[in-house]
Amino acid sequence: MSNNGASVCDEETALLTGKRKVVPTPLPKVQITVLLLLQLCDPICGSSIYPYINQLVSGLDITRGDERKVGYYVGMIESLYYATEAMTVLQWGRASDQFGRKPVLLFGLFGVSLSILSFGLSRTFWGLVISRCLCGLLNGNLGVMKSTMAELTDPTNRAEGFALTQVTWSGGLTIGPMIGGTFARPHERFPRLFTGDFWKEYPYFLPCGIVTGFNIVAFLVALLFFKETLPERSSDVPLNASKPIPIRQLFTYPVLISVSNYVVLAFLEIALLALIPLFMAMPIEIGGLGFSPAVIGFVLGCFGVGFAMFQVLLFARIIRRFGERRVFIAGMVTLPLMFASFPVMSMIAKNYGVTWMVWAILGCTLSLMVIMNMGYCCIFIYITTSAPNKRSLGATNGLSQTTVSIARAIGPALATAMFSFSVENNLLWGYGVYFAFFLCGCLAVPLSMCLPNKVWDEKD
């Protein structure tokens, strides 16, 4: 009798205090693992070219030996990739709502593989552009993967699920630059192993070939073991309630405010990612640090390792402690601080060389990037719960990815062009690009405060 009374007392106490602990649903391990393997392919492909892209473009006739123009053309390559992605990613999202996530994911992986293989065999600037555009046109996986992760999780474990996607992304950002920096120009780095004329004619094919091989393995694993996640239409649910809604009905306040914050974060982050390798690669006298591709790959790889460890160990706890909104705002606050750090590093390098102070500031900047990247997980959760219904989740993520692709098409070209323009015209002593993005970062903070304190309730 006393045990029953104690049980009733405990239940009443929990209800009155509202502190009953919600136990997270276990994640489906096999499905999540295969999905993360597929996601790993995108950042590896994209970031593997970062250590050598500036060196590759500077060796083409299009720059005519003027290193100050490298930024224009590097930015153009990345911007055209995102521009072509913006043309098709919404349609890939809607196709995944109709035909399933798995076939769209597999076709996207095929497109990524074809693109990176073509990139390694390109010997002209426009060959590089076409290769990257192929990836944008054929790959809609970024949006579809978010929809798939949302279907594999529920509100009790979604933070862990999206944290794993960011860990995987950072893992790709670790592996990709290391592959690109280590295996670019193998006839020079490993002259005893790569002696043929092929490696001299195509000095950047080896890292692209390694990445393609990894993609083939991921394709086969997904083909054999990944199960479709798109829910089947139930006969108990009216047809008009279970089918995707027209695009115009996606423009609700929850979708718009979530997507707007995602766009701003992605725009500033891609500009930052375009400036960091350019800043590290350019000579000290024109405002850079003069690092080699191997050093750039090592630095970016270390960032990826640190970010992955942080996400695995702390992200879910931080979300539960502070909530999605506070964490997202904190990430946005770091953006102006990071842009302000570049002129400081450059001035120290010009006057004293690349001393420990430069390395310390660079380390702090990369640490702030870890905090900034937590914002992605938070805004993904907001976008997932903003969808009008579950059958429109792919379209909602496709819409968000379309607008983000447009922002990312503008970001690299604008950032790198402004870098070259600032240096050539000595705008604000060559640091005009950083001042402009510092102001943009300051303006982004008030927009992040428009998000509600709690994410929206999911619709059926």
GROMACS .gro file of C-alpha atoms in nm:
model
  460
    1MET     CA    1   0.000   0.000   0.000
    2SER     CA    2   0.276   0.242   0.087
    3ASN     CA    3   0.445   0.172  -0.247
    4ASN     CA    4   0.128   0.262  -0.439
    5GLY     CA    5   0.093   0.582  -0.238
    6ALA     CA    6   0.452   0.674  -0.309
    7SER     CA    7   0.399   0.610  -0.680
    8VAL     CA    8   0.091   0.832  -0.690
    9CYS     CA    9   0.277   1.100  -0.497
   10ASP     CA   10   0.570   1.088  -0.740
   11GLU     CA   11   0.340   1.117  -1.042
   12GLU     CA   12   0.151   1.408  -0.894
   13THR     CA   13   0.475   1.583  -0.804
   14ALA     CA   14   0.608   1.539  -1.158
   15LEU     CA   15   0.287   1.674  -1.309
   16LEU     CA   16   0.273   1.970  -1.074
   17THR     CA   17   0.635   2.071  -1.121
   18GLY     CA   18   0.634   2.004  -1.495
   19LYS     CA   19   0.982   1.851  -1.477
   20ARG     CA   20   0.911   1.502  -1.600
   21LYS     CA   21   1.211   1.405  -1.812
   22VAL     CA   22   1.146   1.310  -2.175
   23VAL     CA   23   1.348   1.007  -2.280
   24PRO     CA   24   1.484   1.049  -2.637
   25THR     CA   25   1.378   0.786  -2.889
   26PRO     CA   26   1.676   0.572  -3.001
   27LEU     CA   27   1.801   0.668  -3.346
   28PRO     CA   28   1.769   0.402  -3.622
   29LYS     CA   29   2.140   0.320  -3.641
   30VAL     CA   30   2.166   0.151  -3.980
   31GLN     CA   31   1.954   0.405  -4.165
   32ILE     CA   32   2.127   0.700  -4.000
   33THR     CA   33   2.472   0.553  -4.071
   34VAL     CA   34   2.401   0.506  -4.442
   35LEU     CA   35   2.248   0.853  -4.469
   36LEU     CA   36   2.553   1.008  -4.304
   37LEU     CA   37   2.779   0.816  -4.541
   38LEU     CA   38   2.590   0.968  -4.833
   39GLN     CA   39   2.614   1.313  -4.681
   40LEU     CA   40   2.987   1.277  -4.627
   41CYS     CA   41   3.038   1.271  -5.004
   42ASP     CA   42   2.921   1.630  -5.059
   43PRO     CA   43   3.164   1.815  -4.830
   44ILE     CA   44   3.452   1.590  -4.933
   45CYS     CA   45   3.393   1.673  -5.300
   46GLY     CA   46   3.341   2.042  -5.239
   47SER     CA   47   3.627   2.102  -4.994
   48SER     CA   48   3.887   1.878  -5.159
   49ILE     CA   49   3.948   2.148  -5.420
   50TYR     CA   50   4.006   2.430  -5.168
   51PRO     CA   51   4.377   2.370  -5.100
   52TYR     CA   52   4.475   2.385  -5.468
   53ILE     CA   53   4.201   2.582  -5.645
   54ASN     CA   54   4.391   2.913  -5.618
   55GLN     CA   55   4.710   2.754  -5.745
   56LEU     CA   56   4.520   2.579  -6.025
   57VAL     CA   57   4.353   2.900  -6.147
   58SER     CA   58   4.673   3.106  -6.119
   59GLY     CA   59   4.842   2.857  -6.354
   60LEU     CA   60   4.581   2.910  -6.628
   61ASP     CA   61   4.626   3.162  -6.908
   62ILE     CA   62   4.311   3.343  -6.802
   63THR     CA   63   4.491   3.532  -6.521
   64ARG     CA   64   4.788   3.627  -6.745
   65GLY     CA   65   5.022   3.591  -6.451
   66ASP     CA   66   4.844   3.852  -6.234
   67GLU     CA   67   4.785   3.687  -5.896
   68ARG     CA   68   4.561   3.973  -5.789
   69LYS     CA   69   4.297   3.848  -6.036
   70VAL     CA   70   4.287   3.494  -5.899
   71GLY     CA   71   4.010   3.587  -5.657
   72TYR     CA   72   3.775   3.692  -5.938
   73TYR     CA   73   3.795   3.361  -6.119
   74VAL     CA   74   3.794   3.135  -5.813
   75GLY     CA   75   3.480   3.309  -5.691
   76MET     CA   76   3.319   3.274  -6.034
   77ILE     CA   77   3.371   2.896  -6.034
   78GLU     CA   78   3.200   2.849  -5.700
   79SER     CA   79   2.926   3.102  -5.771
   80LEU     CA   80   2.824   2.938  -6.098
   81TYR     CA   81   2.799   2.605  -5.914
   82TYR     CA   82   2.550   2.749  -5.667
   83ALA     CA   83   2.365   2.934  -5.942
   84THR     CA   84   2.303   2.609  -6.130
   85GLU     CA   85   2.208   2.434  -5.806
   86ALA     CA   86   1.947   2.704  -5.741
   87MET     CA   87   1.785   2.619  -6.078
   88THR     CA   88   1.714   2.257  -5.990
   89VAL     CA   89   1.727   2.193  -5.614
   90LEU     CA   90   1.361   2.282  -5.553
   91GLN     CA   91   1.254   2.042  -5.826
   92TRP     CA   92   1.470   1.767  -5.675
   93GLY     CA   93   1.298   1.829  -5.342
   94ARG     CA   94   0.952   1.808  -5.497
   95ALA     CA   95   1.057   1.495  -5.689
   96SER     CA   96   1.159   1.333  -5.361
   97ASP     CA   97   0.810   1.410  -5.222
   98GLN     CA   98   0.657   1.226  -5.517
   99PHE     CA   99   0.897   0.940  -5.597
  100GLY     CA  100   1.088   0.889  -5.272
  101ARG     CA  101   1.412   1.003  -5.112
  102LYS     CA  102   1.631   0.708  -5.210
  103PRO     CA  103   1.625   0.739  -5.594
  104VAL     CA  104   1.688   1.114  -5.575
  105LEU     CA  105   1.978   1.067  -5.332
  106LEU     CA  106   2.140   0.803  -5.551
  107PHE     CA  107   2.108   1.012  -5.866
  108GLY     CA  108   2.254   1.312  -5.684
  109LEU     CA  109   2.555   1.107  -5.577
  110PHE     CA  110   2.606   1.004  -5.939
  111GLY     CA  111   2.607   1.372  -6.036
  112VAL     CA  112   2.865   1.459  -5.770
  113SER     CA  113   3.094   1.177  -5.890
  114LEU     CA  114   3.067   1.280  -6.255
  115SER     CA  115   3.142   1.641  -6.163
  116ILE     CA  116   3.454   1.582  -5.953
  117LEU     CA  117   3.596   1.338  -6.208
  118SER     CA  118   3.547   1.595  -6.485
  119PHE     CA  119   3.707   1.862  -6.266
  120GLY     CA  120   4.026   1.657  -6.236
  121LEU     CA  121   4.046   1.616  -6.614
  122SER     CA  122   3.980   1.983  -6.695
  123ARG     CA  123   4.269   2.189  -6.831
  124THR     CA  124   4.088   2.515  -6.905
  125PHE     CA  125   3.896   2.765  -6.695
  126TRP     CA  126   3.566   2.693  -6.869
  127GLY     CA  127   3.624   2.321  -6.828
  128LEU     CA  128   3.643   2.380  -6.454
  129VAL     CA  129   3.326   2.590  -6.465
  130ILE     CA  130   3.130   2.325  -6.659
  131SER     CA  131   3.245   2.053  -6.419
  132ARG     CA  132   3.121   2.243  -6.114
  133CYS     CA  133   2.795   2.338  -6.288
  134LEU     CA  134   2.727   1.970  -6.357
  135CYS     CA  135   2.737   1.909  -5.984
  136GLY     CA  136   2.491   2.191  -5.924
  137LEU     CA  137   2.245   2.070  -6.188
  138LEU     CA  138   2.250   1.699  -6.105
  139ASN     CA  139   2.276   1.706  -5.726
  140GLY     CA  140   1.983   1.806  -5.506
  141ASN     CA  141   2.094   1.601  -5.209
  142LEU     CA  142   2.149   1.879  -4.956
  143GLY     CA  143   1.777   1.953  -4.926
  144VAL     CA  144   1.665   1.592  -4.963
  145MET     CA  145   1.899   1.475  -4.687
  146LYS     CA  146   1.747   1.723  -4.443
  147SER     CA  147   1.402   1.586  -4.526
  148THR     CA  148   1.527   1.231  -4.482
  149MET     CA  149   1.684   1.309  -4.145
  150ALA     CA  150   1.359   1.471  -4.031
  151GLU     CA  151   1.169   1.153  -4.123
  152LEU     CA  152   1.418   0.932  -3.939
  153THR     CA  153   1.388   1.137  -3.618
  154ASP     CA  154   1.120   1.283  -3.393
  155PRO     CA  155   1.114   1.587  -3.161
  156THR     CA  156   1.285   1.391  -2.880
  157ASN     CA  157   1.598   1.301  -3.080
  158ARG     CA  158   1.605   1.552  -3.367
  159ALA     CA  159   1.883   1.760  -3.209
  160GLU     CA  160   2.105   1.452  -3.195
  161GLY     CA  161   2.017   1.360  -3.554
  162PHE     CA  162   2.096   1.701  -3.699
  163ALA     CA  163   2.407   1.727  -3.480
  164LEU     CA  164   2.532   1.409  -3.647
  165THR     CA  165   2.476   1.566  -3.989
  166GLN     CA  166   2.695   1.857  -3.887
  167VAL     CA  167   2.956   1.620  -3.747
  168THR     CA  168   2.954   1.438  -4.078
  169TRP     CA  169   2.981   1.765  -4.266
  170SER     CA  170   3.278   1.869  -4.055
  171GLY     CA  171   3.428   1.525  -4.111
  172GLY     CA  172   3.402   1.589  -4.483
  173LEU     CA  173   3.559   1.932  -4.435
  174THR     CA  174   3.845   1.752  -4.258
  175ILE     CA  175   3.895   1.471  -4.508
  176GLY     CA  176   3.842   1.678  -4.823
  177PRO     CA  177   4.118   1.940  -4.776
  178MET     CA  178   4.357   1.672  -4.655
  179ILE     CA  179   4.297   1.471  -4.972
  180GLY     CA  180   4.329   1.780  -5.190
  181GLY     CA  181   4.637   1.918  -5.015
  182THR     CA  182   4.816   1.584  -4.989
  183PHE     CA  183   4.756   1.436  -5.334
  184ALA     CA  184   4.754   1.745  -5.559
  185ARG     CA  185   5.053   1.750  -5.798
  186PRO     CA  186   5.164   1.397  -5.702
  187HIS     CA  187   5.451   1.401  -5.953
  188GLU     CA  188   5.616   1.666  -5.733
  189ARG     CA  189   5.520   1.534  -5.388
  190PHE     CA  190   5.571   1.164  -5.466
  191PRO     CA  191   5.809   1.159  -5.766
  192ARG     CA  192   5.905   0.794  -5.721
  193LEU     CA  193   5.545   0.672  -5.743
  194PHE     CA  194   5.398   0.904  -6.006
  195THR     CA  195   5.646   0.925  -6.290
  196GLY     CA  196   5.422   0.921  -6.598
  197ASP     CA  197   5.344   1.220  -6.819
  198PHE     CA  198   4.973   1.184  -6.732
  199TRP     CA  199   5.033   1.319  -6.380
  200LYS     CA  200   5.216   1.621  -6.520
  201GLU     CA  201   4.939   1.696  -6.768
  202TYR     CA  202   4.664   1.641  -6.509
  203PRO     CA  203   4.833   1.732  -6.177
  204TYR     CA  204   4.502   1.754  -5.988
  205PHE     CA  205   4.338   1.435  -6.111
  206LEU     CA  206   4.459   1.210  -5.827
  207PRO     CA  207   4.262   1.380  -5.543
  208CYS     CA  208   3.955   1.390  -5.769
  209GLY     CA  209   3.996   1.020  -5.851
  210ILE     CA  210   4.025   0.929  -5.481
  211VAL     CA  211   3.707   1.121  -5.402
  212THR     CA  212   3.524   0.951  -5.690
  213GLY     CA  213   3.626   0.610  -5.558
  214PHE     CA  214   3.481   0.696  -5.217
  215ASN     CA  215   3.157   0.807  -5.383
  216ILE     CA  216   3.126   0.476  -5.567
  217VAL     CA  217   3.155   0.286  -5.239
  218ALA     CA  218   2.888   0.508  -5.077
  219PHE     CA  219   2.658   0.458  -5.378
  220LEU     CA  220   2.679   0.078  -5.351
  221VAL     CA  221   2.620   0.080  -4.974
  222ALA     CA  222   2.312   0.300  -5.011
  223LEU     CA  223   2.180   0.093  -5.299
  224LEU     CA  224   2.199  -0.225  -5.093
  225PHE     CA  225   2.113  -0.116  -4.740
  226PHE     CA  226   1.921   0.213  -4.737
  227LYS     CA  227   1.543   0.189  -4.700
  228GLU     CA  228   1.297   0.445  -4.829
  229THR     CA  229   1.184   0.694  -4.561
  230LEU     CA  230   0.904   0.875  -4.744
  231PRO     CA  231   0.581   0.780  -4.562
  232GLU     CA  232   0.323   0.595  -4.769
  233ARG     CA  233  -0.015   0.759  -4.810
  234SER     CA  234  -0.259   0.617  -4.558
  235SER     CA  235  -0.609   0.524  -4.669
  236ASP     CA  236  -0.740   0.680  -4.346
  237VAL     CA  237  -0.606   1.024  -4.440
  238PRO     CA  238  -0.790   1.236  -4.700
  239LEU     CA  239  -0.598   1.260  -5.029
  240ASN     CA  240  -0.580   1.640  -5.024
  241ALA     CA  241  -0.431   1.633  -4.671
  242SER     CA  242  -0.155   1.386  -4.754
  243LYS     CA  243  -0.036   1.523  -5.088
  244PRO     CA  244   0.222   1.802  -5.137
  245ILE     CA  245   0.076   2.151  -5.148
  246PRO     CA  246   0.137   2.405  -5.428
  247ILE     CA  247   0.456   2.610  -5.400
  248ARG     CA  248   0.268   2.935  -5.332
  249GLN     CA  249   0.123   2.785  -5.014
  250LEU     CA  250   0.474   2.732  -4.877
  251PHE     CA  251   0.510   3.107  -4.820
  252THR     CA  252   0.388   3.112  -4.461
  253TYR     CA  253   0.544   3.318  -4.181
  254PRO     CA  254   0.716   3.019  -4.012
  255VAL     CA  255   0.872   2.912  -4.343
  256LEU     CA  256   0.973   3.263  -4.446
  257ILE     CA  257   1.137   3.368  -4.118
  258SER     CA  258   1.321   3.035  -4.089
  259VAL     CA  259   1.441   3.041  -4.449
  260SER     CA  260   1.544   3.409  -4.423
  261ASN     CA  261   1.773   3.335  -4.130
  262TYR     CA  262   1.912   3.029  -4.309
  263VAL     CA  263   1.988   3.240  -4.617
  264VAL     CA  264   2.167   3.511  -4.420
  265LEU     CA  265   2.374   3.258  -4.226
  266ALA     CA  266   2.466   3.065  -4.543
  267PHE     CA  267   2.553   3.383  -4.736
  268LEU     CA  268   2.793   3.511  -4.471
  269GLU     CA  269   2.939   3.167  -4.403
  270ILE     CA  270   3.011   3.093  -4.770
  271ALA     CA  271   3.173   3.435  -4.807
  272LEU     CA  272   3.387   3.351  -4.505
  273LEU     CA  273   3.479   3.010  -4.647
  274ALA     CA  274   3.575   3.171  -4.978
  275LEU     CA  275   3.793   3.432  -4.807
  276ILE     CA  276   3.977   3.201  -4.566
  277PRO     CA  277   4.170   2.987  -4.823
  278LEU     CA  278   4.222   3.294  -5.046
  279PHE     CA  279   4.352   3.494  -4.751
  280MET     CA  280   4.585   3.211  -4.649
  281ALA     CA  281   4.711   3.151  -5.005
  282MET     CA  282   4.780   3.509  -5.120
  283PRO     CA  283   5.127   3.660  -5.062
  284ILE     CA  284   5.177   3.862  -4.744
  285GLU     CA  285   5.248   4.184  -4.935
  286ILE     CA  286   4.900   4.191  -5.089
  287GLY     CA  287   4.716   4.110  -4.767
  288GLY     CA  288   4.743   3.731  -4.728
  289LEU     CA  289   4.954   3.489  -4.527
  290GLY     CA  290   5.143   3.311  -4.807
  291PHE     CA  291   5.058   2.954  -4.699
  292SER     CA  292   5.118   2.653  -4.927
  293PRO     CA  293   4.830   2.420  -5.031
  294ALA     CA  294   4.955   2.158  -4.784
  295VAL     CA  295   4.945   2.404  -4.493
  296ILE     CA  296   4.600   2.527  -4.596
  297GLY     CA  297   4.475   2.169  -4.608
  298PHE     CA  298   4.623   2.099  -4.264
  299VAL     CA  299   4.464   2.409  -4.108
  300LEU     CA  300   4.120   2.339  -4.254
  301GLY     CA  301   4.152   1.974  -4.157
  302CYS     CA  302   4.229   2.063  -3.795
  303PHE     CA  303   3.922   2.286  -3.792
  304GLY     CA  304   3.709   1.997  -3.912
  305VAL     CA  305   3.840   1.763  -3.641
  306GLY     CA  306   3.779   2.018  -3.366
  307PHE     CA  307   3.431   2.095  -3.492
  308ALA     CA  308   3.338   1.726  -3.510
  309MET     CA  309   3.452   1.663  -3.153
  310PHE     CA  310   3.259   1.965  -3.028
  311GLN     CA  311   2.940   1.858  -3.203
  312VAL     CA  312   2.957   1.499  -3.078
  313LEU     CA  313   3.034   1.586  -2.717
  314LEU     CA  314   2.847   1.909  -2.652
  315PHE     CA  315   2.594   2.018  -2.915
  316ALA     CA  316   2.286   1.823  -2.796
  317ARG     CA  317   2.355   1.924  -2.436
  318ILE     CA  318   2.390   2.289  -2.534
  319ILE     CA  319   2.060   2.278  -2.726
  320ARG     CA  320   1.877   2.125  -2.429
  321ARG     CA  321   2.031   2.378  -2.192
  322PHE     CA  322   1.988   2.701  -2.391
  323GLY     CA  323   1.737   2.618  -2.668
  324GLU     CA  324   1.762   2.654  -3.046
  325ARG     CA  325   1.698   3.028  -3.054
  326ARG     CA  326   1.974   3.131  -2.812
  327VAL     CA  327   2.230   2.904  -2.975
  328PHE     CA  328   2.142   3.038  -3.320
  329ILE     CA  329   2.175   3.400  -3.205
  330ALA     CA  330   2.513   3.323  -3.047
  331GLY     CA  331   2.630   3.179  -3.379
  332MET     CA  332   2.525   3.491  -3.567
  333VAL     CA  333   2.708   3.715  -3.318
  334THR     CA  334   3.038   3.545  -3.405
  335LEU     CA  335   3.022   3.651  -3.772
  336PRO     CA  336   3.127   4.016  -3.740
  337LEU     CA  337   3.403   3.913  -3.498
  338MET     CA  338   3.550   3.670  -3.751
  339PHE     CA  339   3.549   3.920  -4.038
  340ALA     CA  340   3.721   4.174  -3.813
  341SER     CA  341   4.005   3.929  -3.741
  342PHE     CA  342   4.142   3.922  -4.100
  343PRO     CA  343   4.286   4.276  -4.109
  344VAL     CA  344   4.447   4.221  -3.770
  345MET     CA  345   4.623   3.903  -3.889
  346SER     CA  346   4.731   4.072  -4.212
  347MET     CA  347   4.879   4.377  -4.039
  348ILE     CA  348   5.075   4.158  -3.798
  349ALA     CA  349   5.204   3.941  -4.085
  350LYS     CA  350   5.313   4.248  -4.287
  351ASN     CA  351   5.503   4.399  -3.997
  352TYR     CA  352   5.637   4.097  -3.808
  353GLY     CA  353   5.580   3.795  -4.031
  354VAL     CA  354   5.355   3.498  -3.957
  355THR     CA  355   5.429   3.486  -3.585
  356TRP     CA  356   5.258   3.302  -3.302
  357MET     CA  357   5.016   3.596  -3.274
  358VAL     CA  358   4.886   3.529  -3.625
  359TRP     CA  359   4.843   3.160  -3.546
  360ALA     CA  360   4.666   3.244  -3.219
  361ILE     CA  361   4.418   3.478  -3.391
  362LEU     CA  362   4.364   3.226  -3.671
  363GLY     CA  363   4.292   2.961  -3.406
  364CYS     CA  364   4.041   3.190  -3.233
  365THR     CA  365   3.872   3.263  -3.565
  366LEU     CA  366   3.834   2.894  -3.643
  367SER     CA  367   3.701   2.837  -3.290
  368LEU     CA  368   3.436   3.102  -3.349
  369MET     CA  369   3.344   2.917  -3.669
  370VAL     CA  370   3.258   2.614  -3.454
  371ILE     CA  371   3.005   2.825  -3.262
  372MET     CA  372   2.871   2.975  -3.584
  373ASN     CA  373   2.818   2.634  -3.741
  374MET     CA  374   2.598   2.525  -3.451
  375GLY     CA  375   2.347   2.769  -3.597
  376TYR     CA  376   2.291   2.537  -3.891
  377CYS     CA  377   2.154   2.256  -3.675
  378CYS     CA  378   1.924   2.501  -3.502
  379ILE     CA  379   1.784   2.655  -3.818
  380PHE     CA  380   1.738   2.310  -3.977
  381ILE     CA  381   1.510   2.219  -3.685
  382TYR     CA  382   1.312   2.542  -3.733
  383ILE     CA  383   1.274   2.474  -4.107
  384THR     CA  384   1.168   2.111  -4.048
  385THR     CA  385   0.889   2.210  -3.810
  386SER     CA  386   0.777   2.502  -4.031
  387ALA     CA  387   0.666   2.273  -4.317
  388PRO     CA  388   0.286   2.301  -4.382
  389ASN     CA  389   0.256   1.919  -4.379
  390LYS     CA  390   0.482   1.617  -4.389
  391ARG     CA  391   0.418   1.551  -4.758
  392SER     CA  392   0.560   1.897  -4.831
  393LEU     CA  393   0.876   1.853  -4.626
  394GLY     CA  394   1.088   1.794  -4.936
  395ALA     CA  395   0.945   2.103  -5.107
  396THR     CA  396   1.005   2.313  -4.795
  397ASN     CA  397   1.366   2.203  -4.774
  398GLY     CA  398   1.395   2.245  -5.150
  399LEU     CA  399   1.270   2.602  -5.124
  400SER     CA  400   1.516   2.678  -4.845
  401GLN     CA  401   1.800   2.521  -5.041
  402THR     CA  402   1.704   2.715  -5.356
  403THR     CA  403   1.722   3.050  -5.183
  404VAL     CA  404   2.042   2.949  -5.002
  405SER     CA  405   2.196   2.841  -5.333
  406ILE     CA  406   2.124   3.186  -5.477
  407ALA     CA  407   2.291   3.345  -5.174
  408ARG     CA  408   2.585   3.108  -5.206
  409ALA     CA  409   2.610   3.189  -5.576
  410ILE     CA  410   2.652   3.555  -5.488
  411GLY     CA  411   2.866   3.508  -5.177
  412PRO     CA  412   3.194   3.360  -5.311
  413ALA     CA  413   3.204   3.579  -5.623
  414LEU     CA  414   3.122   3.891  -5.425
  415ALA     CA  415   3.369   3.814  -5.145
  416THR     CA  416   3.662   3.718  -5.367
  417ALA     CA  417   3.593   4.000  -5.615
  418MET     CA  418   3.578   4.249  -5.330
  419PHE     CA  419   3.905   4.106  -5.198
  420SER     CA  420   4.075   4.167  -5.534
  421PHE     CA  421   3.909   4.508  -5.574
  422SER     CA  422   4.013   4.614  -5.224
  423VAL     CA  423   4.374   4.510  -5.287
  424GLU     CA  424   4.400   4.660  -5.635
  425ASN     CA  425   4.248   4.994  -5.531
  426ASN     CA  426   4.386   4.999  -5.174
  427LEU     CA  427   4.030   5.041  -5.046
  428LEU     CA  428   4.056   5.102  -4.670
  429TRP     CA  429   4.423   4.999  -4.693
  430GLY     CA  430   4.319   4.685  -4.882
  431TYR     CA  431   4.077   4.571  -4.611
  432GLY     CA  432   3.751   4.710  -4.753
  433VAL     CA  433   3.607   4.361  -4.812
  434TYR     CA  434   3.630   4.275  -4.443
  435PHE     CA  435   3.470   4.599  -4.331
  436ALA     CA  436   3.174   4.543  -4.566
  437PHE     CA  437   3.109   4.191  -4.439
  438PHE     CA  438   3.160   4.305  -4.080
  439LEU     CA  439   2.865   4.542  -4.128
  440CYS     CA  440   2.657   4.264  -4.287
  441GLY     CA  441   2.729   4.043  -3.987
  442CYS     CA  442   2.613   4.315  -3.748
  443LEU     CA  443   2.286   4.355  -3.941
  444ALA     CA  444   2.222   3.978  -3.933
  445VAL     CA  445   2.193   3.966  -3.554
  446PRO     CA  446   1.856   4.150  -3.526
  447LEU     CA  447   1.702   3.916  -3.787
  448SER     CA  448   1.800   3.612  -3.580
  449MET     CA  449   1.610   3.759  -3.285
  450CYS     CA  450   1.284   3.735  -3.484
  451LEU     CA  451   1.277   3.356  -3.439
  452PRO     CA  452   1.030   3.232  -3.174
  453ASN     CA  453   1.157   3.104  -2.842
  454LYS     CA  454   1.040   2.752  -2.925
  455VAL     CA  455   1.022   2.573  -3.258
  456TRP     CA  456   0.681   2.531  -3.420
  457ASP     CA  457   0.465   2.223  -3.368
  458GLU     CA  458   0.492   1.970  -3.649
  459LYS     CA  459   0.197   1.921  -3.884
  460ASP     CA  460   0.073   1.585  -4.006
   0.00000   0.00000   0.00000
